[in-house]
């Protein structure tokens, strides 16, 4: 349920982070907080890279994706299913400091978190900064690692609704 999202920041430096990969309406999707640097980075390019590694199977998927915004009604409904701590954090980003900004100390963060946790109702709704994207894959590569034979690598390229597969040197 995790993937690595790769982007390029405003200085053209590569950035990568682990995000939760969701199944929304039978489509891959990610949800983020709009205060995160990820949001600005996603706006800098039409295409992004996603990596999924299934260690138990020894299989890696590399995807080239274009993002499609998820309608806010779906984002807000999905947000309600999140655990309490990430919900509080999303509200903390909106009310205290945006994600990835400096904070004076861990104690200050924990105090602000505790105050907000007491303040917000148990059934709190999503903040306006909750956003989500469907991952529309244009290209995918599947690498199956093998210790007893050469690895298997297949590249899939989409042309409209049709996917073509090509075997690639691993």
PDB file of C-alpha atoms in Angstrom:
ATOM      1  CA  UNK A   1       0.000   0.000   0.000  1.00  0.00           C
ATOM      2  CA  UNK A   2       3.044   2.269  -0.191  1.00  0.00           C
ATOM      3  CA  UNK A   3       4.814   3.771  -3.161  1.00  0.00           C
ATOM      4  CA  UNK A   4       7.618   6.231  -3.781  1.00  0.00           C
ATOM      5  CA  UNK A   5       6.548   9.439  -5.516  1.00  0.00           C
ATOM      6  CA  UNK A   6       9.351  11.201  -7.373  1.00  0.00           C
ATOM      7  CA  UNK A   7       9.106  14.867  -8.323  1.00  0.00           C
ATOM      8  CA  UNK A   8      11.391  17.764  -9.168  1.00  0.00           C
ATOM      9  CA  UNK A   9      11.368  20.878  -7.003  1.00  0.00           C
ATOM     10  CA  UNK A  10      11.515  24.526  -8.120  1.00  0.00           C
ATOM     11  CA  UNK A  11      15.339  24.409  -8.181  1.00  0.00           C
ATOM     12  CA  UNK A  12      15.166  21.317 -10.422  1.00  0.00           C
ATOM     13  CA  UNK A  13      16.413  19.071  -7.619  1.00  0.00           C
ATOM     14  CA  UNK A  14      14.941  15.570  -7.471  1.00  0.00           C
ATOM     15  CA  UNK A  15      12.690  14.764  -4.539  1.00  0.00           C
ATOM     16  CA  UNK A  16      11.293  11.387  -3.519  1.00  0.00           C
ATOM     17  CA  UNK A  17       9.054  10.368  -0.666  1.00  0.00           C
ATOM     18  CA  UNK A  18       6.934   7.441   0.409  1.00  0.00           C
ATOM     19  CA  UNK A  19       3.183   8.015   0.130  1.00  0.00           C
ATOM     20  CA  UNK A  20       0.189   5.759   0.653  1.00  0.00           C
ATOM     21  CA  UNK A  21      -1.125   4.281  -2.580  1.00  0.00           C
ATOM     22  CA  UNK A  22      -4.912   4.028  -2.482  1.00  0.00           C
ATOM     23  CA  UNK A  23      -7.553   2.247  -4.520  1.00  0.00           C
ATOM     24  CA  UNK A  24     -10.275   4.813  -5.246  1.00  0.00           C
ATOM     25  CA  UNK A  25     -13.064   3.738  -7.565  1.00  0.00           C
ATOM     26  CA  UNK A  26     -10.787   0.975  -8.945  1.00  0.00           C
ATOM     27  CA  UNK A  27      -8.083   3.502  -9.798  1.00  0.00           C
ATOM     28  CA  UNK A  28      -4.732   4.161  -8.149  1.00  0.00           C
ATOM     29  CA  UNK A  29      -4.722   7.396  -6.195  1.00  0.00           C
ATOM     30  CA  UNK A  30      -2.730   9.400  -3.675  1.00  0.00           C
ATOM     31  CA  UNK A  31      -3.917  11.906  -1.102  1.00  0.00           C
ATOM     32  CA  UNK A  32      -1.758  14.738   0.206  1.00  0.00           C
ATOM     33  CA  UNK A  33      -2.046  17.897   2.226  1.00  0.00           C
ATOM     34  CA  UNK A  34      -2.038  20.981   0.011  1.00  0.00           C
ATOM     35  CA  UNK A  35       0.387  22.778   2.348  1.00  0.00           C
ATOM     36  CA  UNK A  36       3.077  20.201   1.551  1.00  0.00           C
ATOM     37  CA  UNK A  37       5.947  21.044  -0.807  1.00  0.00           C
ATOM     38  CA  UNK A  38       4.706  18.020  -2.797  1.00  0.00           C
ATOM     39  CA  UNK A  39       1.729  20.054  -3.963  1.00  0.00           C
ATOM     40  CA  UNK A  40       3.918  22.806  -5.453  1.00  0.00           C
ATOM     41  CA  UNK A  41       6.250  20.213  -6.992  1.00  0.00           C
ATOM     42  CA  UNK A  42       3.349  18.369  -8.602  1.00  0.00           C
ATOM     43  CA  UNK A  43       2.323  21.616 -10.289  1.00  0.00           C
ATOM     44  CA  UNK A  44       5.763  22.028 -11.902  1.00  0.00           C
ATOM     45  CA  UNK A  45       5.449  19.103 -14.294  1.00  0.00           C
ATOM     46  CA  UNK A  46       2.774  17.159 -16.120  1.00  0.00           C
ATOM     47  CA  UNK A  47       4.495  13.812 -15.555  1.00  0.00           C
ATOM     48  CA  UNK A  48       5.799  12.182 -12.410  1.00  0.00           C
ATOM     49  CA  UNK A  49       7.407   8.891 -11.471  1.00  0.00           C
ATOM     50  CA  UNK A  50       5.997   6.356  -9.038  1.00  0.00           C
ATOM     51  CA  UNK A  51       7.849   3.298  -7.797  1.00  0.00           C
ATOM     52  CA  UNK A  52       6.187   0.309  -6.152  1.00  0.00           C
ATOM     53  CA  UNK A  53       8.399  -2.445  -4.762  1.00  0.00           C
ATOM     54  CA  UNK A  54       6.821  -5.676  -3.590  1.00  0.00           C
ATOM     55  CA  UNK A  55       9.678  -7.181  -1.588  1.00  0.00           C
ATOM     56  CA  UNK A  56       7.899 -10.450  -0.795  1.00  0.00           C
ATOM     57  CA  UNK A  57       7.519 -11.109  -4.551  1.00  0.00           C
ATOM     58  CA  UNK A  58      10.789  -9.552  -5.665  1.00  0.00           C
ATOM     59  CA  UNK A  59       8.894  -7.368  -8.143  1.00  0.00           C
ATOM     60  CA  UNK A  60       9.358  -3.681  -8.876  1.00  0.00           C
ATOM     61  CA  UNK A  61       6.965  -1.485 -10.866  1.00  0.00           C
ATOM     62  CA  UNK A  62       8.141   1.858 -12.221  1.00  0.00           C
ATOM     63  CA  UNK A  63       5.307   4.040 -13.496  1.00  0.00           C
ATOM     64  CA  UNK A  64       5.250   7.260 -15.466  1.00  0.00           C
ATOM     65  CA  UNK A  65       2.011   8.949 -14.496  1.00  0.00           C
ATOM     66  CA  UNK A  66      -0.026  12.026 -15.218  1.00  0.00           C
ATOM     67  CA  UNK A  67      -2.137  13.254 -12.335  1.00  0.00           C
ATOM     68  CA  UNK A  68      -5.858  13.893 -12.463  1.00  0.00           C
ATOM     69  CA  UNK A  69      -7.442  15.761  -9.542  1.00  0.00           C
ATOM     70  CA  UNK A  70      -9.924  13.716  -7.560  1.00  0.00           C
ATOM     71  CA  UNK A  71     -13.238  15.546  -7.032  1.00  0.00           C
ATOM     72  CA  UNK A  72     -13.368  17.177  -3.598  1.00  0.00           C
ATOM     73  CA  UNK A  73     -16.477  15.203  -2.610  1.00  0.00           C
ATOM     74  CA  UNK A  74     -14.501  11.967  -3.006  1.00  0.00           C
ATOM     75  CA  UNK A  75     -11.419  13.439  -1.286  1.00  0.00           C
ATOM     76  CA  UNK A  76     -13.502  14.489   1.716  1.00  0.00           C
ATOM     77  CA  UNK A  77     -15.328  11.143   1.942  1.00  0.00           C
ATOM     78  CA  UNK A  78     -12.033   9.224   1.760  1.00  0.00           C
ATOM     79  CA  UNK A  79     -10.400  11.574   4.270  1.00  0.00           C
ATOM     80  CA  UNK A  80     -12.994  10.579   6.888  1.00  0.00           C
ATOM     81  CA  UNK A  81     -11.605   7.011   6.816  1.00  0.00           C
ATOM     82  CA  UNK A  82      -8.150   8.137   7.955  1.00  0.00           C
ATOM     83  CA  UNK A  83      -6.894   7.414  11.475  1.00  0.00           C
ATOM     84  CA  UNK A  84      -7.233  10.185  14.059  1.00  0.00           C
ATOM     85  CA  UNK A  85      -3.533  11.175  14.227  1.00  0.00           C
ATOM     86  CA  UNK A  86      -3.163  11.985  10.488  1.00  0.00           C
ATOM     87  CA  UNK A  87      -6.469  13.880  10.654  1.00  0.00           C
ATOM     88  CA  UNK A  88      -5.180  16.050  13.493  1.00  0.00           C
ATOM     89  CA  UNK A  89      -1.917  16.595  11.610  1.00  0.00           C
ATOM     90  CA  UNK A  90      -3.802  17.821   8.521  1.00  0.00           C
ATOM     91  CA  UNK A  91      -5.641  20.354  10.677  1.00  0.00           C
ATOM     92  CA  UNK A  92      -2.380  21.301  12.397  1.00  0.00           C
ATOM     93  CA  UNK A  93      -0.824  22.083   8.990  1.00  0.00           C
ATOM     94  CA  UNK A  94      -3.710  24.416   8.265  1.00  0.00           C
ATOM     95  CA  UNK A  95      -3.961  26.110  11.666  1.00  0.00           C
ATOM     96  CA  UNK A  96      -0.376  26.109  12.974  1.00  0.00           C
ATOM     97  CA  UNK A  97       2.335  25.573  10.342  1.00  0.00           C
ATOM     98  CA  UNK A  98       2.355  24.146   6.828  1.00  0.00           C
ATOM     99  CA  UNK A  99       3.840  20.708   6.335  1.00  0.00           C
ATOM    100  CA  UNK A 100       7.672  20.614   6.176  1.00  0.00           C
ATOM    101  CA  UNK A 101       8.156  24.046   7.778  1.00  0.00           C
ATOM    102  CA  UNK A 102      10.371  24.597  10.823  1.00  0.00           C
ATOM    103  CA  UNK A 103       8.960  24.232  14.303  1.00  0.00           C
ATOM    104  CA  UNK A 104      10.699  25.485  17.471  1.00  0.00           C
ATOM    105  CA  UNK A 105      10.858  22.050  19.120  1.00  0.00           C
ATOM    106  CA  UNK A 106       9.287  18.614  19.295  1.00  0.00           C
ATOM    107  CA  UNK A 107       7.665  19.676  22.572  1.00  0.00           C
ATOM    108  CA  UNK A 108       5.969  22.632  20.878  1.00  0.00           C
ATOM    109  CA  UNK A 109       4.668  20.331  18.141  1.00  0.00           C
ATOM    110  CA  UNK A 110       3.347  17.841  20.680  1.00  0.00           C
ATOM    111  CA  UNK A 111       1.688  20.590  22.753  1.00  0.00           C
ATOM    112  CA  UNK A 112      -0.023  22.066  19.687  1.00  0.00           C
ATOM    113  CA  UNK A 113      -1.093  18.587  18.594  1.00  0.00           C
ATOM    114  CA  UNK A 114      -2.570  17.780  22.025  1.00  0.00           C
ATOM    115  CA  UNK A 115      -4.434  21.109  22.163  1.00  0.00           C
ATOM    116  CA  UNK A 116      -5.915  20.589  18.708  1.00  0.00           C
ATOM    117  CA  UNK A 117      -6.803  16.965  19.458  1.00  0.00           C
ATOM    118  CA  UNK A 118      -8.839  18.148  22.462  1.00  0.00           C
ATOM    119  CA  UNK A 119     -10.430  20.980  20.466  1.00  0.00           C
ATOM    120  CA  UNK A 120     -11.548  19.117  17.351  1.00  0.00           C
ATOM    121  CA  UNK A 121     -14.702  16.986  17.484  1.00  0.00           C
ATOM    122  CA  UNK A 122     -14.363  13.217  17.106  1.00  0.00           C
ATOM    123  CA  UNK A 123     -16.158  13.351  13.736  1.00  0.00           C
ATOM    124  CA  UNK A 124     -14.134  16.236  12.295  1.00  0.00           C
ATOM    125  CA  UNK A 125     -14.325  16.797   8.547  1.00  0.00           C
ATOM    126  CA  UNK A 126     -11.476  17.355   6.125  1.00  0.00           C
ATOM    127  CA  UNK A 127      -9.681  20.709   5.978  1.00  0.00           C
ATOM    128  CA  UNK A 128      -9.742  22.655   2.722  1.00  0.00           C
ATOM    129  CA  UNK A 129      -6.100  21.669   2.148  1.00  0.00           C
ATOM    130  CA  UNK A 130      -6.924  17.964   1.649  1.00  0.00           C
ATOM    131  CA  UNK A 131      -6.332  17.044  -2.000  1.00  0.00           C
ATOM    132  CA  UNK A 132      -6.072  13.861  -3.997  1.00  0.00           C
ATOM    133  CA  UNK A 133      -4.943  12.710  -7.410  1.00  0.00           C
ATOM    134  CA  UNK A 134      -5.674   9.730  -9.589  1.00  0.00           C
ATOM    135  CA  UNK A 135      -2.499   8.270 -11.081  1.00  0.00           C
ATOM    136  CA  UNK A 136      -3.029   7.850 -14.815  1.00  0.00           C
ATOM    137  CA  UNK A 137      -0.205   5.605 -15.957  1.00  0.00           C
ATOM    138  CA  UNK A 138       1.249   6.258 -19.413  1.00  0.00           C
ATOM    139  CA  UNK A 139       4.101   3.833 -19.102  1.00  0.00           C
ATOM    140  CA  UNK A 140       4.997   1.030 -16.714  1.00  0.00           C
ATOM    141  CA  UNK A 141       7.978  -1.229 -16.275  1.00  0.00           C
ATOM    142  CA  UNK A 142       7.836  -4.467 -14.356  1.00  0.00           C
ATOM    143  CA  UNK A 143      11.115  -5.921 -13.112  1.00  0.00           C
ATOM    144  CA  UNK A 144      10.985  -9.384 -11.603  1.00  0.00           C
ATOM    145  CA  UNK A 145      14.151 -10.148  -9.690  1.00  0.00           C
ATOM    146  CA  UNK A 146      15.461 -13.700  -9.853  1.00  0.00           C
ATOM    147  CA  UNK A 147      18.469 -15.291  -8.225  1.00  0.00           C
ATOM    148  CA  UNK A 148      18.448 -18.466 -10.293  1.00  0.00           C
ATOM    149  CA  UNK A 149      18.074 -16.923 -13.774  1.00  0.00           C
ATOM    150  CA  UNK A 150      18.306 -13.519 -15.489  1.00  0.00           C
ATOM    151  CA  UNK A 151      15.769 -10.997 -14.231  1.00  0.00           C
ATOM    152  CA  UNK A 152      12.637 -10.438 -16.303  1.00  0.00           C
ATOM    153  CA  UNK A 153      11.895  -6.869 -17.368  1.00  0.00           C
ATOM    154  CA  UNK A 154       8.868  -5.824 -19.407  1.00  0.00           C
ATOM    155  CA  UNK A 155       7.963  -2.287 -20.480  1.00  0.00           C
ATOM    156  CA  UNK A 156       4.313  -1.419 -21.056  1.00  0.00           C
ATOM    157  CA  UNK A 157       3.368   1.652 -23.055  1.00  0.00           C
ATOM    158  CA  UNK A 158      -0.183   2.911 -23.370  1.00  0.00           C
ATOM    159  CA  UNK A 159      -1.559   4.242 -26.622  1.00  0.00           C
ATOM    160  CA  UNK A 160      -5.105   5.354 -25.873  1.00  0.00           C
ATOM    161  CA  UNK A 161      -6.836   2.402 -24.235  1.00  0.00           C
ATOM    162  CA  UNK A 162      -4.370  -0.164 -25.633  1.00  0.00           C
ATOM    163  CA  UNK A 163      -1.262  -1.297 -23.768  1.00  0.00           C
ATOM    164  CA  UNK A 164       1.733  -2.713 -25.664  1.00  0.00           C
ATOM    165  CA  UNK A 165       4.355  -4.853 -23.973  1.00  0.00           C
ATOM    166  CA  UNK A 166       8.026  -5.014 -24.900  1.00  0.00           C
ATOM    167  CA  UNK A 167      10.630  -7.227 -23.276  1.00  0.00           C
ATOM    168  CA  UNK A 168      13.635  -5.180 -22.148  1.00  0.00           C
ATOM    169  CA  UNK A 169      17.162  -6.130 -21.170  1.00  0.00           C
ATOM    170  CA  UNK A 170      17.170  -6.235 -17.376  1.00  0.00           C
TER     171      UNK A 170
END
